Tab-separated table of C-alpha atoms in Angstrom:
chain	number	residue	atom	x	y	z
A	1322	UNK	CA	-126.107	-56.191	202.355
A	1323	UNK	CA	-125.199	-57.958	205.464
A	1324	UNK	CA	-124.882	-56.233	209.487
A	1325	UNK	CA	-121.743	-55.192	210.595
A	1326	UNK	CA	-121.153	-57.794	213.056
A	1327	UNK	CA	-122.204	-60.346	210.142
A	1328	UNK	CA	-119.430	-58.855	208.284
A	1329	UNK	CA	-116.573	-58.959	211.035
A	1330	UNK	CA	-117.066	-62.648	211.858
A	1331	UNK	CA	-116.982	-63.666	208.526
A	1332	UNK	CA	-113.139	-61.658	208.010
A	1333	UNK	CA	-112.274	-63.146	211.190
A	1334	UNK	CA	-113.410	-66.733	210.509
A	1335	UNK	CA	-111.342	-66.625	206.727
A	1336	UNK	CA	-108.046	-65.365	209.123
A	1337	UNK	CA	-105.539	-67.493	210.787
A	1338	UNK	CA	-102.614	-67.364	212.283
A	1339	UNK	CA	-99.396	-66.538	209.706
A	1340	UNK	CA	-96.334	-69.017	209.607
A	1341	UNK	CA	-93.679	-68.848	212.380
A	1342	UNK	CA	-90.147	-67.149	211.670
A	1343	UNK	CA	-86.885	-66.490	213.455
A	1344	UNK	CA	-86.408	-63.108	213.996
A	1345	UNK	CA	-82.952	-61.672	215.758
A	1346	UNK	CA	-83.581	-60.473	219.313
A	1347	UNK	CA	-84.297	-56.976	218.690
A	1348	UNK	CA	-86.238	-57.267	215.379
A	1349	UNK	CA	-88.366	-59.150	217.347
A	1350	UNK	CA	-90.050	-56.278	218.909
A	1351	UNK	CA	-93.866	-56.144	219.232
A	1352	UNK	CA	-94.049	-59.853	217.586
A	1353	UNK	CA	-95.681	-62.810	219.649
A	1354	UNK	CA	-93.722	-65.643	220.684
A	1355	UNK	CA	-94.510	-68.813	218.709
A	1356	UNK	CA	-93.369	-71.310	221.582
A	1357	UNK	CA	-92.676	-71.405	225.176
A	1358	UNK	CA	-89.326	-69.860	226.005
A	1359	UNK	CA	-86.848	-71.369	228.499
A	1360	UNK	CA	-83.966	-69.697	230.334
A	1361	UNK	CA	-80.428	-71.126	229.461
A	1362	UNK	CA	-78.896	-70.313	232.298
A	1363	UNK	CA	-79.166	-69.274	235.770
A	1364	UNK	CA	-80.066	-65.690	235.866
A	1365	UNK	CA	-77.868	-64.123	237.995
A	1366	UNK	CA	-75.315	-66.363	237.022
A	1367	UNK	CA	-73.926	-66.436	240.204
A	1368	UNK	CA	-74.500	-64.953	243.612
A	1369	UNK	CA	-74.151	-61.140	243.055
A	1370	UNK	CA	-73.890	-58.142	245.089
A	1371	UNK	CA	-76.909	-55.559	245.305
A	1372	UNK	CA	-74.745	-52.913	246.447
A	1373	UNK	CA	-71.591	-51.212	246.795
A	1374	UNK	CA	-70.368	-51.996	250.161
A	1375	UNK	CA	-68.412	-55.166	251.503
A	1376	UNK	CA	-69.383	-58.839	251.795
A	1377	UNK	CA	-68.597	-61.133	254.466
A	1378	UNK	CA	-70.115	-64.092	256.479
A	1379	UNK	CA	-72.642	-62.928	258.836
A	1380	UNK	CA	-71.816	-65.125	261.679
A	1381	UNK	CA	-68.515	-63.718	261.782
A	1382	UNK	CA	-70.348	-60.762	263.893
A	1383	UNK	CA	-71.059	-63.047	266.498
A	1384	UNK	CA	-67.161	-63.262	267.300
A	1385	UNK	CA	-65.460	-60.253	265.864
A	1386	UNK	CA	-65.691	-56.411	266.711
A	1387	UNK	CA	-64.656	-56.146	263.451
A	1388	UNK	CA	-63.308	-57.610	260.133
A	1389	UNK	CA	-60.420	-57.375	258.069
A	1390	UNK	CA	-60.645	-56.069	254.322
A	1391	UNK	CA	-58.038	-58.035	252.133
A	1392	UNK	CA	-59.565	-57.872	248.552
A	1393	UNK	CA	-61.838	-56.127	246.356
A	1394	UNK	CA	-63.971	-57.034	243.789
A	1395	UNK	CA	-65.810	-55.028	241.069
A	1396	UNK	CA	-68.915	-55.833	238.302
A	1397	UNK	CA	-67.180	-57.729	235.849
A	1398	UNK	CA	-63.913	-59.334	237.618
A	1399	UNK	CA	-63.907	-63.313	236.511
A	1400	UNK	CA	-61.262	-64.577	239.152
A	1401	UNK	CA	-62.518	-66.710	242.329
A	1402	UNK	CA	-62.017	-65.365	246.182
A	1403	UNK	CA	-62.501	-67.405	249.414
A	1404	UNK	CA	-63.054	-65.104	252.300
A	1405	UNK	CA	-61.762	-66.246	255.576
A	1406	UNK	CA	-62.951	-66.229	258.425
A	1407	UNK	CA	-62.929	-63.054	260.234
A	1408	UNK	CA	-62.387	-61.165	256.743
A	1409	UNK	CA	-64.624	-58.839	254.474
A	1410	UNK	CA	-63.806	-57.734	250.653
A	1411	UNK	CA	-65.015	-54.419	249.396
A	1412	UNK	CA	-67.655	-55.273	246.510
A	1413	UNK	CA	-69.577	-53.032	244.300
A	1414	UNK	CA	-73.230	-53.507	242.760
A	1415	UNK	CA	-73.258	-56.391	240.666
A	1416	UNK	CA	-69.817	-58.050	241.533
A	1417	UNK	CA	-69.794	-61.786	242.152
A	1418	UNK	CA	-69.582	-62.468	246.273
A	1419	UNK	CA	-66.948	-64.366	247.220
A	1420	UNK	CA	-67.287	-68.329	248.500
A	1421	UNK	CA	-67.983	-68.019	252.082
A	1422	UNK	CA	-69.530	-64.504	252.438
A	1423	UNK	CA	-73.698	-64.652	252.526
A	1424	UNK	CA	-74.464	-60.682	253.690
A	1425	UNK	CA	-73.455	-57.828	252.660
A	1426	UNK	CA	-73.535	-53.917	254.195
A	1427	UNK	CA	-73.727	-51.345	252.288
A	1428	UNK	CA	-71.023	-48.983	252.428
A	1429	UNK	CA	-72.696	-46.128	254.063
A	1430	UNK	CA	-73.323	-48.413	257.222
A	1431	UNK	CA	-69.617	-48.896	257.930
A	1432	UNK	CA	-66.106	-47.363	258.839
A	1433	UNK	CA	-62.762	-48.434	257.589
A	1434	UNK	CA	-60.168	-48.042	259.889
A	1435	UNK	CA	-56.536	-49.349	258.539
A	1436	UNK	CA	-58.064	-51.921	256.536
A	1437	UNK	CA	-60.545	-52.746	259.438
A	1438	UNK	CA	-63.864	-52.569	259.294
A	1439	UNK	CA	-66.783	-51.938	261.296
A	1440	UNK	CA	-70.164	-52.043	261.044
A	1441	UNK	CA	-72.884	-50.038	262.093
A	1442	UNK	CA	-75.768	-51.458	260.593
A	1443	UNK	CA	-78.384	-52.221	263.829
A	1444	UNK	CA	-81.236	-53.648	260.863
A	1445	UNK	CA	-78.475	-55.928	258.953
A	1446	UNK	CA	-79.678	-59.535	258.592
A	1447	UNK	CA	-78.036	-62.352	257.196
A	1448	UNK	CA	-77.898	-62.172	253.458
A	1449	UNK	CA	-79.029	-58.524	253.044
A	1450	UNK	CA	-78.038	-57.296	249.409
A	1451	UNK	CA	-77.061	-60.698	248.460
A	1452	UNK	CA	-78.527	-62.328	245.141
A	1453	UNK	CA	-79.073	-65.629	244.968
A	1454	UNK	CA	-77.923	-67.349	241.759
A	1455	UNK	CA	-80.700	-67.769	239.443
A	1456	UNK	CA	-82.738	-65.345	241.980
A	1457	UNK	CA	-84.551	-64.113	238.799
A	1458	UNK	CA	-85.028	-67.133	236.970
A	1459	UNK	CA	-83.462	-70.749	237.500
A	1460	UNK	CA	-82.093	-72.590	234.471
A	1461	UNK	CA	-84.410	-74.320	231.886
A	1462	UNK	CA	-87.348	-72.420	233.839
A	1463	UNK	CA	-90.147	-70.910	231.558
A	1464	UNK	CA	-89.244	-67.523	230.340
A	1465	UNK	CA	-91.619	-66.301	228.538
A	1466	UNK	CA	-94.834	-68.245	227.361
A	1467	UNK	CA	-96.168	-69.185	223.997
A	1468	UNK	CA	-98.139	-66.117	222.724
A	1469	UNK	CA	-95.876	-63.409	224.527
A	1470	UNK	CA	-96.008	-60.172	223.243
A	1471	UNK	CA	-91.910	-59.024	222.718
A	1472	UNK	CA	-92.071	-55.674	224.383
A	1473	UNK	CA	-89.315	-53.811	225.590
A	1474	UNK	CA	-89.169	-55.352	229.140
A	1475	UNK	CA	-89.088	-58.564	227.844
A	1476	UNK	CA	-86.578	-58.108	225.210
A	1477	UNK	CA	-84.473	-57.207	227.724
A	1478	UNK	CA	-85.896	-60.035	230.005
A	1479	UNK	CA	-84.410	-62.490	226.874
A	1480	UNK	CA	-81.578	-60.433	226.472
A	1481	UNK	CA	-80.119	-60.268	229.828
A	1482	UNK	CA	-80.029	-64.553	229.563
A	1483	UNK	CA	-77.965	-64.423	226.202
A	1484	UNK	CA	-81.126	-65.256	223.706
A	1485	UNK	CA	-80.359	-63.941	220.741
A	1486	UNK	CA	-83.200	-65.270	218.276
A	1487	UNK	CA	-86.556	-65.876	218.967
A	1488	UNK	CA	-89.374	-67.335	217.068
A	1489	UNK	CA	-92.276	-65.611	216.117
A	1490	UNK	CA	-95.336	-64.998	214.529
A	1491	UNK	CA	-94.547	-63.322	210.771
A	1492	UNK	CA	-96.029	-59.875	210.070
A	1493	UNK	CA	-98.275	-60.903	206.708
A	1494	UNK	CA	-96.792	-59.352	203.130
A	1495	UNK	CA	-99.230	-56.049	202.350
A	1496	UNK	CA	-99.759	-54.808	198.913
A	1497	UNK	CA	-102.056	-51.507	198.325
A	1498	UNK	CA	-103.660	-50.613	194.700
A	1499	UNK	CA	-104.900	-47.383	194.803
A	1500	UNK	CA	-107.418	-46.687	191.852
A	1501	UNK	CA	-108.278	-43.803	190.751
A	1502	UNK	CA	-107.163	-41.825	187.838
A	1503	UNK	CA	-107.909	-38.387	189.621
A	1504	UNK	CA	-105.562	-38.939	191.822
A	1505	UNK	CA	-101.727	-37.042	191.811
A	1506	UNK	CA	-99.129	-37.890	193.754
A	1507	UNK	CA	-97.160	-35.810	196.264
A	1508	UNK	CA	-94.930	-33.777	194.985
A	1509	UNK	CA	-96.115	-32.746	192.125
A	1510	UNK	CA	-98.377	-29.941	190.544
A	1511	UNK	CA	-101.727	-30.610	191.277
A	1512	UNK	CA	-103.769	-29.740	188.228
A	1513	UNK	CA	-107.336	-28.945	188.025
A	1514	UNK	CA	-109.779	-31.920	188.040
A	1515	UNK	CA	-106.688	-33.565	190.227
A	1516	UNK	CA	-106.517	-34.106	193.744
A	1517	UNK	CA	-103.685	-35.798	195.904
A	1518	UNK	CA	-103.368	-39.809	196.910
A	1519	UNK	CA	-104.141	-39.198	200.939
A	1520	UNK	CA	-105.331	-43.172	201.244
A	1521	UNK	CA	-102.265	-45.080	200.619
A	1522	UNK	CA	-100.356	-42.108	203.313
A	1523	UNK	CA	-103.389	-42.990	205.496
A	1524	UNK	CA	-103.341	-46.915	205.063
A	1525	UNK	CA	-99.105	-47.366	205.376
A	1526	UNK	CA	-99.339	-45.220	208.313
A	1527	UNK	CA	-102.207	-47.386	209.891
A	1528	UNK	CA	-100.181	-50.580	208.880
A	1529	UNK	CA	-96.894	-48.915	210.469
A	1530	UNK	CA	-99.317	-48.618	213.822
A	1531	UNK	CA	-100.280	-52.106	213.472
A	1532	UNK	CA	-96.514	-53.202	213.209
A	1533	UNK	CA	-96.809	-53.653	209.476
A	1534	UNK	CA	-93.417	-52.609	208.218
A	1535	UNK	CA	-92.835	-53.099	204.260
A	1536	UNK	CA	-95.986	-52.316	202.394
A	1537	UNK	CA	-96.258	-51.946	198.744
A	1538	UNK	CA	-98.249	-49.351	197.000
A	1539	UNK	CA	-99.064	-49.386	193.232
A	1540	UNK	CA	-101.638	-46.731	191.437
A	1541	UNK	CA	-103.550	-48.397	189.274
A	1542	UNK	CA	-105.214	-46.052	186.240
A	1543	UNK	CA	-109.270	-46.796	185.916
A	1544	UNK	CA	-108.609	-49.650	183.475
A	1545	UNK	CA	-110.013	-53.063	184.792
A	1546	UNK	CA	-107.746	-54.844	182.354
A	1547	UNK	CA	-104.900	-53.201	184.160
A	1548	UNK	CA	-106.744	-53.649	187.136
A	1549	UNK	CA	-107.229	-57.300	186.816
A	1550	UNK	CA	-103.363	-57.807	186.140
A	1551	UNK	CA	-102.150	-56.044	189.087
A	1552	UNK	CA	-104.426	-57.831	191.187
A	1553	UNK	CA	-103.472	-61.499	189.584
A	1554	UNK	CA	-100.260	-60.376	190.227
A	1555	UNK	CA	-100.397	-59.366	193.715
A	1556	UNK	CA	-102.072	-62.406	194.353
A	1557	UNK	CA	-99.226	-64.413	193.651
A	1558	UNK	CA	-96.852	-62.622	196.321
A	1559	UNK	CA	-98.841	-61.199	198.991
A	1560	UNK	CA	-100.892	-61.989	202.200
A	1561	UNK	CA	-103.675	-59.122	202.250
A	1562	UNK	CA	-104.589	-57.244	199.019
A	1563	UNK	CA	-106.121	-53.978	199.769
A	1564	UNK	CA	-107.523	-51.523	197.395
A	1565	UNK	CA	-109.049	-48.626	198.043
A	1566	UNK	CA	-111.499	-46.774	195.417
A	1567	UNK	CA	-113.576	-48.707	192.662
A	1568	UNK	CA	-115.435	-50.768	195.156
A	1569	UNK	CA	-119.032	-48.676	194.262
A	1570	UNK	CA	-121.198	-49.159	191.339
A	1571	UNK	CA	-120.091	-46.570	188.781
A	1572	UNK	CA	-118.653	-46.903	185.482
A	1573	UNK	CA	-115.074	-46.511	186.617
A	1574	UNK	CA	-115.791	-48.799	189.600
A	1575	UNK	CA	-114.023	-52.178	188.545
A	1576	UNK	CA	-112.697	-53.461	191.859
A	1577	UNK	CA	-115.750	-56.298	192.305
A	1578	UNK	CA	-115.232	-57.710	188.507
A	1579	UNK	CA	-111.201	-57.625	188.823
A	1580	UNK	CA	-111.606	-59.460	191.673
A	1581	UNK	CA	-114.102	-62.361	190.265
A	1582	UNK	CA	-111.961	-62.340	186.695
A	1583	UNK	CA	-108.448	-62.790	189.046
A	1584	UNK	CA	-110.101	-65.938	190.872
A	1585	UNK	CA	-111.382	-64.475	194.277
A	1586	UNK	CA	-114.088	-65.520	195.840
A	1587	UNK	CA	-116.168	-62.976	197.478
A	1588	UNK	CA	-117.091	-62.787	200.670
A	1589	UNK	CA	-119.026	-60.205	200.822
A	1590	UNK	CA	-119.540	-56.569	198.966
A	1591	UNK	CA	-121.689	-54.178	200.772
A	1592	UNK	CA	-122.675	-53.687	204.737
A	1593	UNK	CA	-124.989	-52.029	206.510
A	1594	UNK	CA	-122.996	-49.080	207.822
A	1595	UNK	CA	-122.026	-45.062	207.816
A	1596	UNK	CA	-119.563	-44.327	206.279
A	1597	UNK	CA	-117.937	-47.387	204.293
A	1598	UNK	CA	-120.723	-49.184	202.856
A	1599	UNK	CA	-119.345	-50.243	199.748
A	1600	UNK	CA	-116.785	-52.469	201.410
A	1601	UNK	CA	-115.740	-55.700	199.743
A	1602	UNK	CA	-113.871	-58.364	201.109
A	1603	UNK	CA	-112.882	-61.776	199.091
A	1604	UNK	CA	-110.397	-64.658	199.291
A	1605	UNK	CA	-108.174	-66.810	197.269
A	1606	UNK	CA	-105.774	-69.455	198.675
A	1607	UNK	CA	-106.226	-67.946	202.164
A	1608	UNK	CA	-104.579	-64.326	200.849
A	1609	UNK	CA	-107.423	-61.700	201.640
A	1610	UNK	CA	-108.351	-58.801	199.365
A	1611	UNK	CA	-110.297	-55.700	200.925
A	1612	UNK	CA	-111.643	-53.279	198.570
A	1613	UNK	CA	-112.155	-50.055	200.605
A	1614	UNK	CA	-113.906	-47.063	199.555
A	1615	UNK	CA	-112.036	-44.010	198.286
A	1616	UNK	CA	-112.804	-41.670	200.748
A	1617	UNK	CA	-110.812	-41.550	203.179
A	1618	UNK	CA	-112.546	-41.249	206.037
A	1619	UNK	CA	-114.565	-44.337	204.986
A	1620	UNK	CA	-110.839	-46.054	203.991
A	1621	UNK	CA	-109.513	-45.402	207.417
A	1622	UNK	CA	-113.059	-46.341	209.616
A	1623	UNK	CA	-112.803	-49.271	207.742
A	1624	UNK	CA	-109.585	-50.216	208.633
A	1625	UNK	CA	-110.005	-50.120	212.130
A	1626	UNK	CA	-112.669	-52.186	212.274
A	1627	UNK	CA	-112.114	-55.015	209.729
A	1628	UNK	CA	-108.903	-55.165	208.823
A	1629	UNK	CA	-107.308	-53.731	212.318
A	1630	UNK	CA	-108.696	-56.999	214.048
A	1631	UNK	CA	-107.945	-59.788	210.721
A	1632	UNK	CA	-104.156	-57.937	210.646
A	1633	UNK	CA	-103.607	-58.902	214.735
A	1634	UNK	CA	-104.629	-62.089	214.503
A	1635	UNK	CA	-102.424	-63.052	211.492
A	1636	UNK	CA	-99.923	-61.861	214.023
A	1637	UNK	CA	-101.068	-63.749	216.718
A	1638	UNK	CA	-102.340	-61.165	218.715
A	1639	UNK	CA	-105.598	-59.653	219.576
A	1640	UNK	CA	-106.911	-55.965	218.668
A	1641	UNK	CA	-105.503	-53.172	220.196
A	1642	UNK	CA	-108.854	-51.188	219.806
A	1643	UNK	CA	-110.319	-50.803	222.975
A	1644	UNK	CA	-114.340	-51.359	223.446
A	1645	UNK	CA	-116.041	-49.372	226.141
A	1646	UNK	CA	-119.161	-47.440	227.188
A	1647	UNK	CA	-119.363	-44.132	227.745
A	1648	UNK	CA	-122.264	-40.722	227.776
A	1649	UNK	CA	-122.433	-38.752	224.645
A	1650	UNK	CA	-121.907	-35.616	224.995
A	1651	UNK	CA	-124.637	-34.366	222.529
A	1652	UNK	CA	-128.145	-36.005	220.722
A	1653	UNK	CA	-127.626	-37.753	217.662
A	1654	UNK	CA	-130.665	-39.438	215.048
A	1655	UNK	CA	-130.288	-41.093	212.307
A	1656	UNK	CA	-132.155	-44.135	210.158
A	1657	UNK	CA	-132.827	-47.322	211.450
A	1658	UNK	CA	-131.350	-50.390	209.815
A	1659	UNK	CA	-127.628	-48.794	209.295
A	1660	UNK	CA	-125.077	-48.847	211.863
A	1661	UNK	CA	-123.104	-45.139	211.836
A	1662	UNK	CA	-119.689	-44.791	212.762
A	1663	UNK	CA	-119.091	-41.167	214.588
A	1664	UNK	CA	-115.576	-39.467	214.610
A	1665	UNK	CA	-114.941	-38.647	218.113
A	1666	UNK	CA	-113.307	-37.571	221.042
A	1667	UNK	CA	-113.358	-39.566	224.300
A	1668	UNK	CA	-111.912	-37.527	227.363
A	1669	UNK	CA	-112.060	-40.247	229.880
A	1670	UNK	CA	-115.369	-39.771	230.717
A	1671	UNK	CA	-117.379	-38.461	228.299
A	1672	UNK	CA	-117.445	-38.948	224.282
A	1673	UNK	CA	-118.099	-36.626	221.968
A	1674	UNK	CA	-119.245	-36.264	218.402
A	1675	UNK	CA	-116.732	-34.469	216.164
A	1676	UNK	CA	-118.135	-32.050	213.634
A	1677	UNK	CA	-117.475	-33.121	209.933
A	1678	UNK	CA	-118.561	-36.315	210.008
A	1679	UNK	CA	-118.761	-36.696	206.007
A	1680	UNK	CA	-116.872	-39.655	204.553
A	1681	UNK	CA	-114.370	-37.067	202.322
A	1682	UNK	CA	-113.057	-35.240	205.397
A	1683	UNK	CA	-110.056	-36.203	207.585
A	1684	UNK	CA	-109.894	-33.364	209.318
A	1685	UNK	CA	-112.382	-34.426	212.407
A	1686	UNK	CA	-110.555	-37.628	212.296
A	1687	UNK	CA	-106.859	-36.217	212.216
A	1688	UNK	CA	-108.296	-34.638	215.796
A	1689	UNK	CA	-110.574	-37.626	216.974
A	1690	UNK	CA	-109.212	-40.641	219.189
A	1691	UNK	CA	-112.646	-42.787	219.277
A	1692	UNK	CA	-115.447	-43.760	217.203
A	1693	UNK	CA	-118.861	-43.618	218.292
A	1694	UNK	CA	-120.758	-46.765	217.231
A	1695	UNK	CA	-124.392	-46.146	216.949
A	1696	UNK	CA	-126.316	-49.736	216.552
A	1697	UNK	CA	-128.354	-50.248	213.046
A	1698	UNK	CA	-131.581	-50.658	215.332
A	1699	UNK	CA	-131.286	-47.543	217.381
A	1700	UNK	CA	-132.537	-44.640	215.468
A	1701	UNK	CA	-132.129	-42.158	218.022
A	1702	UNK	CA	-129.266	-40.691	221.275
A	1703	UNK	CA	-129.893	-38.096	223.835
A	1704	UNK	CA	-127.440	-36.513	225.227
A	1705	UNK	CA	-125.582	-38.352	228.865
A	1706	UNK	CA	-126.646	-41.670	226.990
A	1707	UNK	CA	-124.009	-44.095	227.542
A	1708	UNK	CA	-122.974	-45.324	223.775
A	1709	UNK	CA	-120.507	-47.619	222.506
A	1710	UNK	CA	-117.178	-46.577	222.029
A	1711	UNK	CA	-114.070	-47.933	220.243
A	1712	UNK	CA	-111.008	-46.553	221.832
A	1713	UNK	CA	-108.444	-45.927	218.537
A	1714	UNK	CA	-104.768	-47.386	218.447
C-alpha cells in the first residue's frame, strides 16, 4: 500500500496536458485557451457615444450661448457627419460621434429650444461620455492570454471583437465499466438479491461538474473474459478508463487481472485511506484506467481526489477543490497509519462531521459540501481543532 499523497503525485506525474482543438465561440465555454489571443480590431471601433444626449466640440462653449442641432444619429447608423462649428447632433448610447465633436452632454443637462440648444451642465469637461476608439482594447493588443479560462465575461470579451473560434484545450474521451452483476438498472423492477447502478449516475454527474460532456457507460457482467474485452476495447478509443467495482480481492473481483491481461501497467492498487482503499490506477499509451471501488461513497471520495485533479489538468486547468483549514466541530479517533476521509459540512467557519460515514451510504454525502481529511499519522481530534478541509466543486 502506498500514502495518499504517494498516490496523487504519481496520477499527476502519468497526466499531461490533452491535444489542442478549435472549438466555435460558444462551445468554448469553461475550456482554457491554448494560445495567446489578439484583438482584430479596435474595440470600440470607432469613437462612440456613452449616452443619449448630443455631441459637439467643446470649445464651441467658449464662443456660443448656444448650438444649433442639425442631425441625429442613433446605435447602428453607418453614414459619416461633420459637425460644424457652432453645431450639435442629437446622439444616443452607442452611436458613432461625428468628425469634429469630442464631448458630449447628456440629455438631461440641456434644453432644446427651436432646434437650439443649451446647456446646463456646470461639471461638463471636454470629452465627457465620449469613447475613444479602441478605448477597450487597441488592435492586435493581447486579449486574452494563453491558459485563459473561457467564462462567460470573456466569451463575450471575444465576442464583442468578432472571434468566432478559439483554440483550446480538448476535454479527454471518458468511458465507464460498471461491474457488477447485482446491479439493475433504472427503470426497471428491482428484484431481490438486486440493487440499482447509483455509480455510473454518480460518476457522469461528477464528470458533467468537471466539464466532461459525452461519457460512455457499459455494464459489464462478473466475467473477466468479458471484462478483459471491454477493457481492450476501450483502450483503443478512450482517454481515461474508469471502472468502478471488482477492484478488491474476492472471487468476482477481476478488475486488477483484466487490466494486466489488456496490457496496462499498474501504477498502483491499494492506498492507505478511509474509505476507498482498494483503488487502482494503471496506464497504457498515456490513456489512464482507475478502478474505483463499488461503493459509492468510496467511488465518489475517490473521484474528487484523484481523478478530479488528473481530469483538470488534461484540460489545462487546475482543481477546482478548494484546500483550507478550519475547527471541527466535534472529536474524532481513529487508527494510525490510514488517512480517513470525513463527509462534511463546512459553514464558513466551522466543519463538521456528517453522520453516516460508511462507504455504502450517499446520503451524508448528497447533504455534505467538504471532506474532512484526517492525516494517516494523527490518531486522534478534539473538538475546535483546526483540520484540513477540501472545499467540494
Amino acid at each position: 500500500m502506498i500514502s495518499v499523497d504517494q498516490a496523487k503525485q504519481i496520477i499527476l506525474d502519468h497526466t499531461t496536458p490533452l491535444s489542442a482543438i478549435c472549438k466555435p465561440l460558444l462551445s468554448a465555454v469553461g475550456h482554457i485557451t491554448t494560445m495567446d489571443i489578439f484583438s482584430p480590431i479596435d474595440l470600440p471601433p470607432f469613437p462612440q457615444s456613452s449616452m443619449d444626449g448630443y455631441a459637439f466640440a467643446f470649445n464651441d462653449l467658449s464662443t456660443c450661448s448656444s448650438l444649433e442641432v442639425k442631425h441625429k444619429i442613433a446605435a447602428g447608423d453607418t453614414s459619416t457627419y461633420r459637425i460644424q462649428e457652432g453645431e450639435a447632433v442629437r446622439i444616443f448610447t452607442g452611436a458613432p460621434i461625428p468628425t469634429g465633436a469630442d464631448t458630449v452632454v447628456m440629455q438631461e443637462k440641456t434644453e432644446l429650444k427651436s432646434d437650439q440648444l443649451f446647456i446646463m451642465d456646470n461639471s461638463l469637461q471636454l470629452g465627457s461620455n465620449y469613447r475613444h476608439q479602441g478605448a477597450e482594447i487597441q488592435a492586435h493588443s493581447l486579449a486574452l492570454p494563453k491558459g485563459s479560462r473561457l467564462t462567460p465575461p470573456a466569451i463575450g470579451f471575444l465576442a464583442s471583437m468578432g472571434v468566432e473560434e478559439v483554440e483550446v484545450y480538448r476535454s479527454p474521451t471518458m468511458c465507464i465499466l460498471v461491474t457488477g452483476d447485482e446491479l439493475t438498472p433504472q427503470g426497471q423492477n428491482l428484484e431481490y438479491g438486486k440493487v440499482y447502478d447509483s455509480n455510473s449516475y454518480t460518476l457522469i454527474a461528477a464528470f458533467k461538474q468537471a466539464g466532461i460532456e459525452e461519457v460512455t457507460v457499459s455494464h459489464i457482467h462478473d466475467q473477466l473474459e468479458q471484462l478483459t474485452l471491454a477493457l481492450t476495447d476501450a483502450l483503443s478509443q478512450y482517454d481515461v478508463i474508469v471502472l468502478t467495482g471488482g477492484v478488491s480481492v474476492g472471487d468476482y473481483d477481476y478488475v486488477t487481472q483484466a487490466a494486466l491481461e489488456s496490457g496496462v501497467e499498474p501504477l498502483y492498487h491499494k492506498i492507505k485511506q478511509k474509505p476507498g482503499k482498494p483503488m487502482y490506477c494503471g496506464v497504457k499509451d498515456h490513456r489512464l484506467v482507475f478502478g474505483l471501488p463499488g461503493n459509492p461513497a468510496s467511488a465518489l471520495t475517490c473521484f474528487y481526489e484523484y481523478l478530479e485533479p488528473a481530469l483538470m489538468k488534461m484540460m489545462g486547468q487546475v482543481s477546482a477543490i478548494k484546500i483550507l483549514h478550519a475547527p471541527i466541530t466535534a472529536a474524532y479517533k481513529k487508527p494510525v497509519g490510514i488517512t480517513h476521509f470525513l463527509k462534511a459540512y463546512y459553514d464558513g467557519h466551522h466543519v463538521k462531521p456528517l453522520d453516516a460515514q460508511e462507504s455504502f451510504r450517499l446520503n451524508s454525502f448528497a447533504h455534505a459540501n467538504a471532506l474532512i481529511v484526517i492525516g494517516e499519522e494523527v490518531t486522534e481530534v478534539i473538538e475546535g481543532m483546526d483540520v484540513e478541509v477540501h472545499i467540494l466543486p
